PDB file of C-alpha atoms in Angstrom:
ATOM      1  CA  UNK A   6      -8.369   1.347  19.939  1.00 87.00           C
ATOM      2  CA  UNK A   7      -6.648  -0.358  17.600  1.00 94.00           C
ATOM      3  CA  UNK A   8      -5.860  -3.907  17.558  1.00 97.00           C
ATOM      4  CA  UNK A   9      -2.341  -3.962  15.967  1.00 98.00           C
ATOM      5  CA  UNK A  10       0.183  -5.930  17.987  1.00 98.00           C
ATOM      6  CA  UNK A  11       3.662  -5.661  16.192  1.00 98.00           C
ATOM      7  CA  UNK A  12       5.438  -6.534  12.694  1.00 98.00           C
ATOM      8  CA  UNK A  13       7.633  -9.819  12.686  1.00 98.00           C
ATOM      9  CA  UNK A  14       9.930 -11.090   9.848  1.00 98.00           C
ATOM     10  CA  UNK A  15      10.071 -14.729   9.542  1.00 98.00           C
ATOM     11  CA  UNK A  16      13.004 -16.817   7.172  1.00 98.00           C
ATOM     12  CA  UNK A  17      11.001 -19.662   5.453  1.00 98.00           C
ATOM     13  CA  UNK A  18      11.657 -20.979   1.732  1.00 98.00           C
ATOM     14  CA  UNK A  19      15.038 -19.579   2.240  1.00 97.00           C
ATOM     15  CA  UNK A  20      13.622 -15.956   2.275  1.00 97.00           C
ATOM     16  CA  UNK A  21      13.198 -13.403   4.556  1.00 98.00           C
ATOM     17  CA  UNK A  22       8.867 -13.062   5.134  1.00 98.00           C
ATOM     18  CA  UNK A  23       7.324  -9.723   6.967  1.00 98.00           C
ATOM     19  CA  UNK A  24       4.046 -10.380   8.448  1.00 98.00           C
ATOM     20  CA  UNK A  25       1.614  -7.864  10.792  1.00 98.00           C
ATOM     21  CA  UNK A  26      -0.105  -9.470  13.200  1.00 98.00           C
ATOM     22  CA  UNK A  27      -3.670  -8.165  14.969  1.00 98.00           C
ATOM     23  CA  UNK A  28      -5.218  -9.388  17.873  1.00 97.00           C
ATOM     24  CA  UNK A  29      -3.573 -12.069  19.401  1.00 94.00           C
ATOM     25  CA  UNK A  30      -6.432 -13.998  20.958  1.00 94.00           C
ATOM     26  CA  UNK A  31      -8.939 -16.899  19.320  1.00 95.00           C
ATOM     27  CA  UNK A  32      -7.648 -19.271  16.362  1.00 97.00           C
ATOM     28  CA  UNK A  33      -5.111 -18.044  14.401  1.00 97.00           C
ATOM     29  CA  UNK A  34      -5.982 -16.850  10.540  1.00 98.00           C
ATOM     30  CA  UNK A  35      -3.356 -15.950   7.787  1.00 98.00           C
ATOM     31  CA  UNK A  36      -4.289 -13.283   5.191  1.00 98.00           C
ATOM     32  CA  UNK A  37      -2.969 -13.583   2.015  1.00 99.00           C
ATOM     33  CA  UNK A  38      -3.763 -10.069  -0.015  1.00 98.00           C
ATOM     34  CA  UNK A  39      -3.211  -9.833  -3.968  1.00 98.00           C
ATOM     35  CA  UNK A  40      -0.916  -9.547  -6.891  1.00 98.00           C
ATOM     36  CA  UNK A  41      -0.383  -5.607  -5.154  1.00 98.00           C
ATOM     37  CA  UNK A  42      -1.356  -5.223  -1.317  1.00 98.00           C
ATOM     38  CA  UNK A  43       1.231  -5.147   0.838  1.00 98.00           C
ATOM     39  CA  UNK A  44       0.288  -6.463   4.216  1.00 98.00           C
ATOM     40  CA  UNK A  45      -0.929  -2.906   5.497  1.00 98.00           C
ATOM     41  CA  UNK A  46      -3.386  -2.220   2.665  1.00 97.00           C
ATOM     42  CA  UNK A  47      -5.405  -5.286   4.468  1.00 98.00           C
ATOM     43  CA  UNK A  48      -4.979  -3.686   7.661  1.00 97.00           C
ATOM     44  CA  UNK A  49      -8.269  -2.177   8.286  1.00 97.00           C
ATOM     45  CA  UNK A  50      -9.956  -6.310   7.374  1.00 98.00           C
ATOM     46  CA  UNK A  51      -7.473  -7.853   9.744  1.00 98.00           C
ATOM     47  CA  UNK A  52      -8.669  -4.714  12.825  1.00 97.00           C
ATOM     48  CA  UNK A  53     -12.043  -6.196  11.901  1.00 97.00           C
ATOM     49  CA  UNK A  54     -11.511 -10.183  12.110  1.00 98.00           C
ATOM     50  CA  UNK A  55      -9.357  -9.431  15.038  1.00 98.00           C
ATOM     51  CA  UNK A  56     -12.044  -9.524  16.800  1.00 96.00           C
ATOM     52  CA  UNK A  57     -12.617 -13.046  16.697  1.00 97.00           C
ATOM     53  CA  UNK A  58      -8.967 -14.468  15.167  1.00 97.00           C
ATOM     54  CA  UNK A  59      -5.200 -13.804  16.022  1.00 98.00           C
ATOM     55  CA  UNK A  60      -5.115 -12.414  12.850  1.00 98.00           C
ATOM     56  CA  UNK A  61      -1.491 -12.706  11.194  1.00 98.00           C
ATOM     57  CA  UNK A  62      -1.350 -10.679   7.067  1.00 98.00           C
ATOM     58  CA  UNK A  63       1.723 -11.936   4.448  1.00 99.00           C
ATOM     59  CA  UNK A  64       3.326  -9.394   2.692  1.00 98.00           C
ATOM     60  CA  UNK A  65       4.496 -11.782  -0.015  1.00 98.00           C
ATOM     61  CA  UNK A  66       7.645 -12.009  -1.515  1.00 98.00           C
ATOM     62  CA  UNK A  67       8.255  -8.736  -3.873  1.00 98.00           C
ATOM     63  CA  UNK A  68       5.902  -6.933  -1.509  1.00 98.00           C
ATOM     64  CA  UNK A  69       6.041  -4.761   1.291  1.00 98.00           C
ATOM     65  CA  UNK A  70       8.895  -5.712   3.746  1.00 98.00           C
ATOM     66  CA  UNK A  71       9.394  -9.124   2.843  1.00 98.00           C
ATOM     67  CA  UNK A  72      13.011  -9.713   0.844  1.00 97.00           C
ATOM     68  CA  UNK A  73      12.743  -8.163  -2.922  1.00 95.00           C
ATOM     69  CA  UNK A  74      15.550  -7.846  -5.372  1.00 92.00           C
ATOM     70  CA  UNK A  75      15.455  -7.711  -8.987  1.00 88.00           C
ATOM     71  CA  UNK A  76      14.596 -10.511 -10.781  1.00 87.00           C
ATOM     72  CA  UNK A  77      12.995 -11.988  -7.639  1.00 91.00           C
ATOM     73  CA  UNK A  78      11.619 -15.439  -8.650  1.00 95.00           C
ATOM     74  CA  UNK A  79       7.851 -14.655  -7.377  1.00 96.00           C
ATOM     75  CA  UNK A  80       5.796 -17.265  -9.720  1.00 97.00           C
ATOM     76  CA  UNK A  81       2.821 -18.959  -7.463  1.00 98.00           C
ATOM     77  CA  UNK A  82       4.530 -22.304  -6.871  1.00 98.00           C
ATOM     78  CA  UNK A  83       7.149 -20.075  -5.131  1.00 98.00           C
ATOM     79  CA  UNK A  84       4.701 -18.200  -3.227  1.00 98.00           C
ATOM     80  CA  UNK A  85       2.582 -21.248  -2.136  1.00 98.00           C
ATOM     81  CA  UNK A  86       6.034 -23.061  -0.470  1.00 98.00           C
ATOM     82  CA  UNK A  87       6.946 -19.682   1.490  1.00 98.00           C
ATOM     83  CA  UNK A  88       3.062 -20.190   2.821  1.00 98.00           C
ATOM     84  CA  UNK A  89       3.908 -23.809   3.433  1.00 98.00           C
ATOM     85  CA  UNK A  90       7.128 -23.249   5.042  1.00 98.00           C
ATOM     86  CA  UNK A  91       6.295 -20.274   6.563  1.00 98.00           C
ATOM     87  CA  UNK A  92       3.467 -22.706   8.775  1.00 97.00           C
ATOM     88  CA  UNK A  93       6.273 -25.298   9.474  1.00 96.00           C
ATOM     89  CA  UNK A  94       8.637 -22.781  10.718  1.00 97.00           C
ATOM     90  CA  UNK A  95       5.535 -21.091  13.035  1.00 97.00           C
ATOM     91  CA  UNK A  96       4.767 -24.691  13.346  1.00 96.00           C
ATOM     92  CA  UNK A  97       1.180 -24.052  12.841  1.00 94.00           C
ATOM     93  CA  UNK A  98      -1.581 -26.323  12.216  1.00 87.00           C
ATOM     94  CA  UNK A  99      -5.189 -26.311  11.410  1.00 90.00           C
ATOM     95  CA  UNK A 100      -4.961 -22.607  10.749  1.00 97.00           C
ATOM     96  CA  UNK A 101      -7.982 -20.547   8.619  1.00 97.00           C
ATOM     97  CA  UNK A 102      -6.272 -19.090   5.733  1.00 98.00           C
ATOM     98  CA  UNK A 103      -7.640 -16.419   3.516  1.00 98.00           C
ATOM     99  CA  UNK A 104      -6.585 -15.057   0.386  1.00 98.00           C
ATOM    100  CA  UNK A 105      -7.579 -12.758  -2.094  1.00 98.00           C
ATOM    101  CA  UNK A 106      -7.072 -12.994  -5.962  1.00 98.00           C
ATOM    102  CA  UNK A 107      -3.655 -13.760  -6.215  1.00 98.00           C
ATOM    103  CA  UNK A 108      -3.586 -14.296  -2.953  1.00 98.00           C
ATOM    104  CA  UNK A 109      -6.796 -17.185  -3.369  1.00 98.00           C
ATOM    105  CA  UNK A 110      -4.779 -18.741  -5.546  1.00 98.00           C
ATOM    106  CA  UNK A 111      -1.372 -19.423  -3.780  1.00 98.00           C
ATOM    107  CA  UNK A 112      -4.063 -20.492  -0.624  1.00 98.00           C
ATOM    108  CA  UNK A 113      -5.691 -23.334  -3.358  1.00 98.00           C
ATOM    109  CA  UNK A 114      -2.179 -24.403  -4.683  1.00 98.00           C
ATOM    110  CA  UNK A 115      -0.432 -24.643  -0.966  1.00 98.00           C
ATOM    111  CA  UNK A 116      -3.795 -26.354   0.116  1.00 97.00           C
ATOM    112  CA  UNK A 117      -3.440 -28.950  -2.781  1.00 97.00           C
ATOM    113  CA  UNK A 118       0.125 -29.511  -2.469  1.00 96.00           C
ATOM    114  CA  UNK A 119       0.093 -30.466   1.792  1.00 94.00           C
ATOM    115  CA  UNK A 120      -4.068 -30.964   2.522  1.00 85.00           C
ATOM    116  CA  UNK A 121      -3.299 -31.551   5.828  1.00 86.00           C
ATOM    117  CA  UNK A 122      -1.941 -27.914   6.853  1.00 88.00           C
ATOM    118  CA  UNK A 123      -5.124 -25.632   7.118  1.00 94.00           C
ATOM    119  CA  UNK A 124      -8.342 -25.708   8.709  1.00 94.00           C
ATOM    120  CA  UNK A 125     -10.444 -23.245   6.325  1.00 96.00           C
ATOM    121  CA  UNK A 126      -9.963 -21.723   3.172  1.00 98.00           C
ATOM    122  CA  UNK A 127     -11.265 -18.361   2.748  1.00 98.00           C
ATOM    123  CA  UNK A 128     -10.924 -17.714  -0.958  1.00 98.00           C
ATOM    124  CA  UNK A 129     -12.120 -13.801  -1.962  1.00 98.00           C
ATOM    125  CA  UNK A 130     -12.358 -13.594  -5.976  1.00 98.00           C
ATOM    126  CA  UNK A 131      -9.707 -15.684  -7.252  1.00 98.00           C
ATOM    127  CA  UNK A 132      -8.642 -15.342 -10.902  1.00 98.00           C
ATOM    128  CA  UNK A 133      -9.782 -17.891 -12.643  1.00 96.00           C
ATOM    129  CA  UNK A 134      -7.560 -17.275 -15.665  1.00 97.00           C
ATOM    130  CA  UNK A 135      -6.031 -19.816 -16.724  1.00 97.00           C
ATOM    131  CA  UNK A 136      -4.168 -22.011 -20.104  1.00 97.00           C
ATOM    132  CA  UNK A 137      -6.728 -21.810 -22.864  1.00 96.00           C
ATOM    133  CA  UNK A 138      -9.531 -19.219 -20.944  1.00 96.00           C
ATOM    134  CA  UNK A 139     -10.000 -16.050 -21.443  1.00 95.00           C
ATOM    135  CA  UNK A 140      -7.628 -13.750 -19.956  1.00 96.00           C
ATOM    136  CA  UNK A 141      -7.655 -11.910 -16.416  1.00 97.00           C
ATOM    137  CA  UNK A 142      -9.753  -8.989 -17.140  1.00 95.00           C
ATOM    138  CA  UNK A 143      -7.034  -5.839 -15.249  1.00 95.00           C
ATOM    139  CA  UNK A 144      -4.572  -6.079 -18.073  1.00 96.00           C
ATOM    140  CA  UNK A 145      -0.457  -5.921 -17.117  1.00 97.00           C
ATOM    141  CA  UNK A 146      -0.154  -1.935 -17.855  1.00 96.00           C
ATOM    142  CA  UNK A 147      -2.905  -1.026 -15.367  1.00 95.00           C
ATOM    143  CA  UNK A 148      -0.130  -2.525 -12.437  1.00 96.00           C
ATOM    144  CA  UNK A 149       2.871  -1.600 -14.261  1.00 97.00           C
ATOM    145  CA  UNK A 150       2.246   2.361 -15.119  1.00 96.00           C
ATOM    146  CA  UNK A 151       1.317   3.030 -11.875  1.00 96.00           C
ATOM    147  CA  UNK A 152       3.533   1.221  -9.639  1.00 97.00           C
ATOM    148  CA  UNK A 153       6.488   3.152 -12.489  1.00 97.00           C
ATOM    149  CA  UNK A 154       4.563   6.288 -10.872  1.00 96.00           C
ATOM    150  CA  UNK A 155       4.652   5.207  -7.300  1.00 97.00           C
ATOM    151  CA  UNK A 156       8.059   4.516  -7.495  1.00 97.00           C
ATOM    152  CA  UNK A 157       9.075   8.493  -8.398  1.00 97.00           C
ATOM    153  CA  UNK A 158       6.338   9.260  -5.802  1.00 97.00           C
ATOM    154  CA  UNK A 159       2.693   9.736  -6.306  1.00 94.00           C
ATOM    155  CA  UNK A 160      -0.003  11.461  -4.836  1.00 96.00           C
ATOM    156  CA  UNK A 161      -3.525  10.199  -3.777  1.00 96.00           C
ATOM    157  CA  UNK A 162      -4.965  12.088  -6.576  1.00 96.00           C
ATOM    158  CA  UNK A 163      -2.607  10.886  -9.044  1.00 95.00           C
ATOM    159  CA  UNK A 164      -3.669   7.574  -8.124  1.00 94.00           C
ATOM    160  CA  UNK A 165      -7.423   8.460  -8.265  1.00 95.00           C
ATOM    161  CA  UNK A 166      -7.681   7.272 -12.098  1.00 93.00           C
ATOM    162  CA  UNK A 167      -6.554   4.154 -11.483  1.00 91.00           C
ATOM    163  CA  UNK A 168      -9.390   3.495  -8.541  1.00 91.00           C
ATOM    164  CA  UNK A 169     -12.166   5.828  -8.937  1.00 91.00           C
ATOM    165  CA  UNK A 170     -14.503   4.199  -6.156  1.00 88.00           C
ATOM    166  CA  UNK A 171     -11.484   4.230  -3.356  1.00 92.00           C
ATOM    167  CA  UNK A 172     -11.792   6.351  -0.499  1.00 93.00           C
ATOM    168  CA  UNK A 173      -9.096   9.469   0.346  1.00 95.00           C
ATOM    169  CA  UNK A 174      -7.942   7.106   2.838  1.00 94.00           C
ATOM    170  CA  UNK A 175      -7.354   4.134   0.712  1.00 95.00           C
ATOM    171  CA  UNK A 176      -6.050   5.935  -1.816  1.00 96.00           C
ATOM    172  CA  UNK A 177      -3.464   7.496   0.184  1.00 97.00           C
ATOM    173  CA  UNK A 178      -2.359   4.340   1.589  1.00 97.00           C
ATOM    174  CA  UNK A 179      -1.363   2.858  -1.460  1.00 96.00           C
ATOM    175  CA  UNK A 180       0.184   5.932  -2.882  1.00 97.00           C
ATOM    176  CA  UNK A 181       2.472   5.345   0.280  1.00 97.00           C
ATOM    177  CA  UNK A 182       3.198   1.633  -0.235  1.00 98.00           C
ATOM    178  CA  UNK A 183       2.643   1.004  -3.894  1.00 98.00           C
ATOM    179  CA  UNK A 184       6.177   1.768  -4.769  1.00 98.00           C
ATOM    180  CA  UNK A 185       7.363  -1.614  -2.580  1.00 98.00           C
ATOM    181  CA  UNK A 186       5.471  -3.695  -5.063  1.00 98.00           C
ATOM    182  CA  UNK A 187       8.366  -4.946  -7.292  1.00 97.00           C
ATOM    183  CA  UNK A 188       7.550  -5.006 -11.154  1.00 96.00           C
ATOM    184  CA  UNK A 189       9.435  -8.068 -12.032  1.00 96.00           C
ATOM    185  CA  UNK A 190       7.521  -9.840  -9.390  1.00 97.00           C
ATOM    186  CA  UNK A 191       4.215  -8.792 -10.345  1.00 98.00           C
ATOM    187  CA  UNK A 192       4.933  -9.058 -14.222  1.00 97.00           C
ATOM    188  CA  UNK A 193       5.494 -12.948 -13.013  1.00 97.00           C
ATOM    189  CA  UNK A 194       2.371 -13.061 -10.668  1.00 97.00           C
ATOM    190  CA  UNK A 195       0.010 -11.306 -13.778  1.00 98.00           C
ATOM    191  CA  UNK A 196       1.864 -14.488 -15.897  1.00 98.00           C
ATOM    192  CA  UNK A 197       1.100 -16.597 -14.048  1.00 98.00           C
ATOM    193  CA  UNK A 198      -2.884 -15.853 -14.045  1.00 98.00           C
ATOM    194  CA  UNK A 199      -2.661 -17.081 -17.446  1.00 98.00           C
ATOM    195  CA  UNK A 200      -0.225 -19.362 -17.389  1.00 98.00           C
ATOM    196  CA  UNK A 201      -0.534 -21.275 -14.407  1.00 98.00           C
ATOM    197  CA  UNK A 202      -3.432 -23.909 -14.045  1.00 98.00           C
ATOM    198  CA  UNK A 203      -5.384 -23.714 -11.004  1.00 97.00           C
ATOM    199  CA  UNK A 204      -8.115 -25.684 -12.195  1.00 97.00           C
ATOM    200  CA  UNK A 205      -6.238 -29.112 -12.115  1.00 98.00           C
ATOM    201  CA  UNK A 206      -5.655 -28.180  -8.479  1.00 98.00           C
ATOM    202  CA  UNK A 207      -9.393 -27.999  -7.024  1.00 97.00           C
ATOM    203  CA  UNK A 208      -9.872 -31.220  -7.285  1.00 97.00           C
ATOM    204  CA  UNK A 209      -7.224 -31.744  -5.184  1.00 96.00           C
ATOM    205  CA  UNK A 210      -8.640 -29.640  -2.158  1.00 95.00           C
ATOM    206  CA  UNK A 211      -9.186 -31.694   0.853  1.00 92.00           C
ATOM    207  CA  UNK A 212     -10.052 -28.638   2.867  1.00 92.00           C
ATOM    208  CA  UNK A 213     -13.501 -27.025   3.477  1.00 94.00           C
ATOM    209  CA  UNK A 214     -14.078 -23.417   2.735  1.00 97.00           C
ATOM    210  CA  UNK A 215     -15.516 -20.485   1.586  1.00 98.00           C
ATOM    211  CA  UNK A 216     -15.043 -18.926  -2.263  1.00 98.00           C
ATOM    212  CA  UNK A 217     -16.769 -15.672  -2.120  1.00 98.00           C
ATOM    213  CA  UNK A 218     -17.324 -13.982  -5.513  1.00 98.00           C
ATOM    214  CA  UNK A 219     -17.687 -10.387  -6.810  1.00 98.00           C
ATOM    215  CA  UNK A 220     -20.385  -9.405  -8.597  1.00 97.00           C
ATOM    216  CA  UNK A 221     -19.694  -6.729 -10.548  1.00 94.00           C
ATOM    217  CA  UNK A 222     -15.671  -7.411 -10.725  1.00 86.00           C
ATOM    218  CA  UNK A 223     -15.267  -9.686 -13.810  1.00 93.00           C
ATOM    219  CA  UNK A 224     -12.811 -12.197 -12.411  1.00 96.00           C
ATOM    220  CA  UNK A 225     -15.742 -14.850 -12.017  1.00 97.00           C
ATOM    221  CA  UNK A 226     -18.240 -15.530 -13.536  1.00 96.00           C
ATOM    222  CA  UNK A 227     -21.212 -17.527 -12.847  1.00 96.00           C
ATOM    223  CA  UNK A 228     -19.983 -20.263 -15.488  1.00 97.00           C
ATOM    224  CA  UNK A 229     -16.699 -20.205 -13.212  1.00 97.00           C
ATOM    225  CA  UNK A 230     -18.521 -20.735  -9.846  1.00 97.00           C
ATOM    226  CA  UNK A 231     -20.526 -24.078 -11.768  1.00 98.00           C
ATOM    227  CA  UNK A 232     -17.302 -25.649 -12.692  1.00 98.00           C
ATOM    228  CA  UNK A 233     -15.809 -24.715  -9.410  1.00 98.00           C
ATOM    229  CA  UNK A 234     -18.925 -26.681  -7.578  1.00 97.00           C
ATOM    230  CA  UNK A 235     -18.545 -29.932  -9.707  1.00 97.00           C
ATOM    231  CA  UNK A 236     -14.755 -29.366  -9.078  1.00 98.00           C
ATOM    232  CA  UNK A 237     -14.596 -28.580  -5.329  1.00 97.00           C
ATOM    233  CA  UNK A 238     -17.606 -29.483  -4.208  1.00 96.00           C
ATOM    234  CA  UNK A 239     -16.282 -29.077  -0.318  1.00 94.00           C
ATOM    235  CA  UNK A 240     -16.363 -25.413  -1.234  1.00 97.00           C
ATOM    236  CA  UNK A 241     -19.446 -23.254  -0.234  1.00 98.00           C
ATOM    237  CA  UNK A 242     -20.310 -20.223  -2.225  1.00 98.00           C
ATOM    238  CA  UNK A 243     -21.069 -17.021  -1.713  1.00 98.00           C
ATOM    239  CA  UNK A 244     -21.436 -13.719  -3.920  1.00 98.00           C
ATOM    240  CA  UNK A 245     -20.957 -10.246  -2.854  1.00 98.00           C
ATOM    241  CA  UNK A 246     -23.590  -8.455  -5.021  1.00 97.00           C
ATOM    242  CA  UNK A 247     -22.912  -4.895  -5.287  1.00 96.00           C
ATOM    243  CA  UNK A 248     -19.057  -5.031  -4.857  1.00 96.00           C
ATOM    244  CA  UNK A 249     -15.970  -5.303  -7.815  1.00 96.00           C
ATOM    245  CA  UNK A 250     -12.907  -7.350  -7.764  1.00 96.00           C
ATOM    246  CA  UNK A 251     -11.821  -5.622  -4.273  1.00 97.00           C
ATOM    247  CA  UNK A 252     -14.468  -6.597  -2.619  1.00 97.00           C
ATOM    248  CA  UNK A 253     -14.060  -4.957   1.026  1.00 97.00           C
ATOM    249  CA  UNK A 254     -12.558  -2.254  -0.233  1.00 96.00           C
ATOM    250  CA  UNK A 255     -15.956  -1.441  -2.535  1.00 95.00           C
ATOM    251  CA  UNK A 256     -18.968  -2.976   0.119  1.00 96.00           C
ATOM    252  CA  UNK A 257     -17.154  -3.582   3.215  1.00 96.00           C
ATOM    253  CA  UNK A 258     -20.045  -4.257   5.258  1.00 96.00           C
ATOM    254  CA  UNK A 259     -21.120  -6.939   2.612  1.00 98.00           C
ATOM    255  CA  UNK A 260     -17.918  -8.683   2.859  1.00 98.00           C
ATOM    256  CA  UNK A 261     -18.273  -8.827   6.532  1.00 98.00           C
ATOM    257  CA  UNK A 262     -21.915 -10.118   6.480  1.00 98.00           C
ATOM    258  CA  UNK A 263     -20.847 -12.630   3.602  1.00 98.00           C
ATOM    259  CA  UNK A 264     -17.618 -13.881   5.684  1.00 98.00           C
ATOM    260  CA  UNK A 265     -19.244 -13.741   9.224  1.00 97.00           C
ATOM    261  CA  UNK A 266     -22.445 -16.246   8.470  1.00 98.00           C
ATOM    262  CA  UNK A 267     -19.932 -18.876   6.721  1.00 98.00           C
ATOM    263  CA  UNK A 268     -17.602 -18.402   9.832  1.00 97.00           C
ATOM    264  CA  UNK A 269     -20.884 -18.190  12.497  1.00 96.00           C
ATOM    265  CA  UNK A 270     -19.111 -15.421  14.070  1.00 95.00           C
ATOM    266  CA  UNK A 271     -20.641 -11.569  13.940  1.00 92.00           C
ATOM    267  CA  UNK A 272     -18.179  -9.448  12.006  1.00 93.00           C
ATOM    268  CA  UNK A 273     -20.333  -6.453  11.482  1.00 84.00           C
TER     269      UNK A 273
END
């Protein structure tokens, strides 16, 4: 049975937010997917840590149901206050937050701006592009060609090139929901992985946490999880071997393993 409770829109940063929310029951956990997963593309994680968490996924601004328009001003600081003000207008506190890629990185820069807002950090393969490093390894065209296809309407198979390893399943699921990925607003989210300097923010992290790498994804490497220790040393590390940049997409299980022996909690 599934654990899906409803959809919810939320107005915080002066926009209008859509989250899902699983569960219900145990401490409460926001999801923060990347640069573009809607909320529902994370659906079958959040059935799983429903188990243990109220588990409530963003569709970011740009994204899925939340408010889009062109020219949508979707650059991380913007995303990291509609995280921040999305908490003061749940009025939530000590909550587990965990993002992925893009998502990672709006959880570190919200997390550095107000310390005092989340319990946890669960940070899943941030880009660790950045002013002067090398670049983020999925370059813009991969998003932008296929989200231009998604938006005529695309099949599963058409899709298939673009994510060889996926499953029928998966692959269907974002030929469905691709096309509510805005372009200007990931053009400014891909920018921003090279432009915007999350380094100069881990430093600032107050709050414990989890950064669990991929293996075989490209987006860190083992020079990026050294600096990252002497950086945020509050941050424990973990790499899923066997799994690229979308990590429970690729070795689900692994993820599960990884996440439940950092959260003590049996996710598998």
């Amino acid at each position: 049975m599934s654990s899906f409770l409803l959809g919810y829109h939320i107005r915080a940063n002066g926009v209008r937010l859509h989250l899902l929310r699983y569960g219900g029951q145990g401490p409460r956990l926001l999801l923060l997917p990347g640069i573009t997963s809607p909320a529902i593309t994370w659906g079958f994680v959040a059935e799983r840590l429903a188990r243990h968490f109220d588990v409530h996924v963003l569709d970011f601004r740009g994204r899925g149901l939340s408010f889009s328009t062109p020219g949508v001003v979707a650059s991380l600081d913007a995303m990291a206050a509609d995280v921040l003000d999305l908490l003061n207008v749940l009025g939530w506190s000590s909550v587990t937050v965990l993002g992925h890629s893009m998502g990672a990185r709006v959880a570190i820069r919200a997390a550095a701006l107000d310390p005092g807002r989340m319990a946890r950090l669960l940070l899943v393969d941030p880009p660790m592009s950045g002013p002067g490093r090398r670049p983020y390894p999925v370059p813009l065209a991969w998003y932008v060609e296929s989200i231009q296809m998604a938006v005529k309407g695309i099949t599963a198979e058409e899709l298939r090139p673009y994510a060889p390893t996926w499953t029928d399943e998966q692959l269907r699921l974002r030929a469905e929901w691709l096309h509510t990925c805005d372009q200007d607003a990931v053009v400014q989210a891909h920018a921003g992985f090279h432009e915007d300097d999350i380094h100069a923010d881990l430093p600032k992290l107050r709050t414990p946490g989890l950064l669990m790498a991929a293996g075989r994804g490209g987006v860190m490497l083992p020079e990026d999880l050294a600096e990252i220790e002497s950086l945020s040393p509050g941050l424990s590390q973990c790499t899923a071997l066997n799994a690229g940049h979308m990590i429970p997409w690729d070795d689900e299980e692994d993820f599960y393993r990884l996440l439940g022996d950092y959260l003590k909690v049996d996710l598998r």
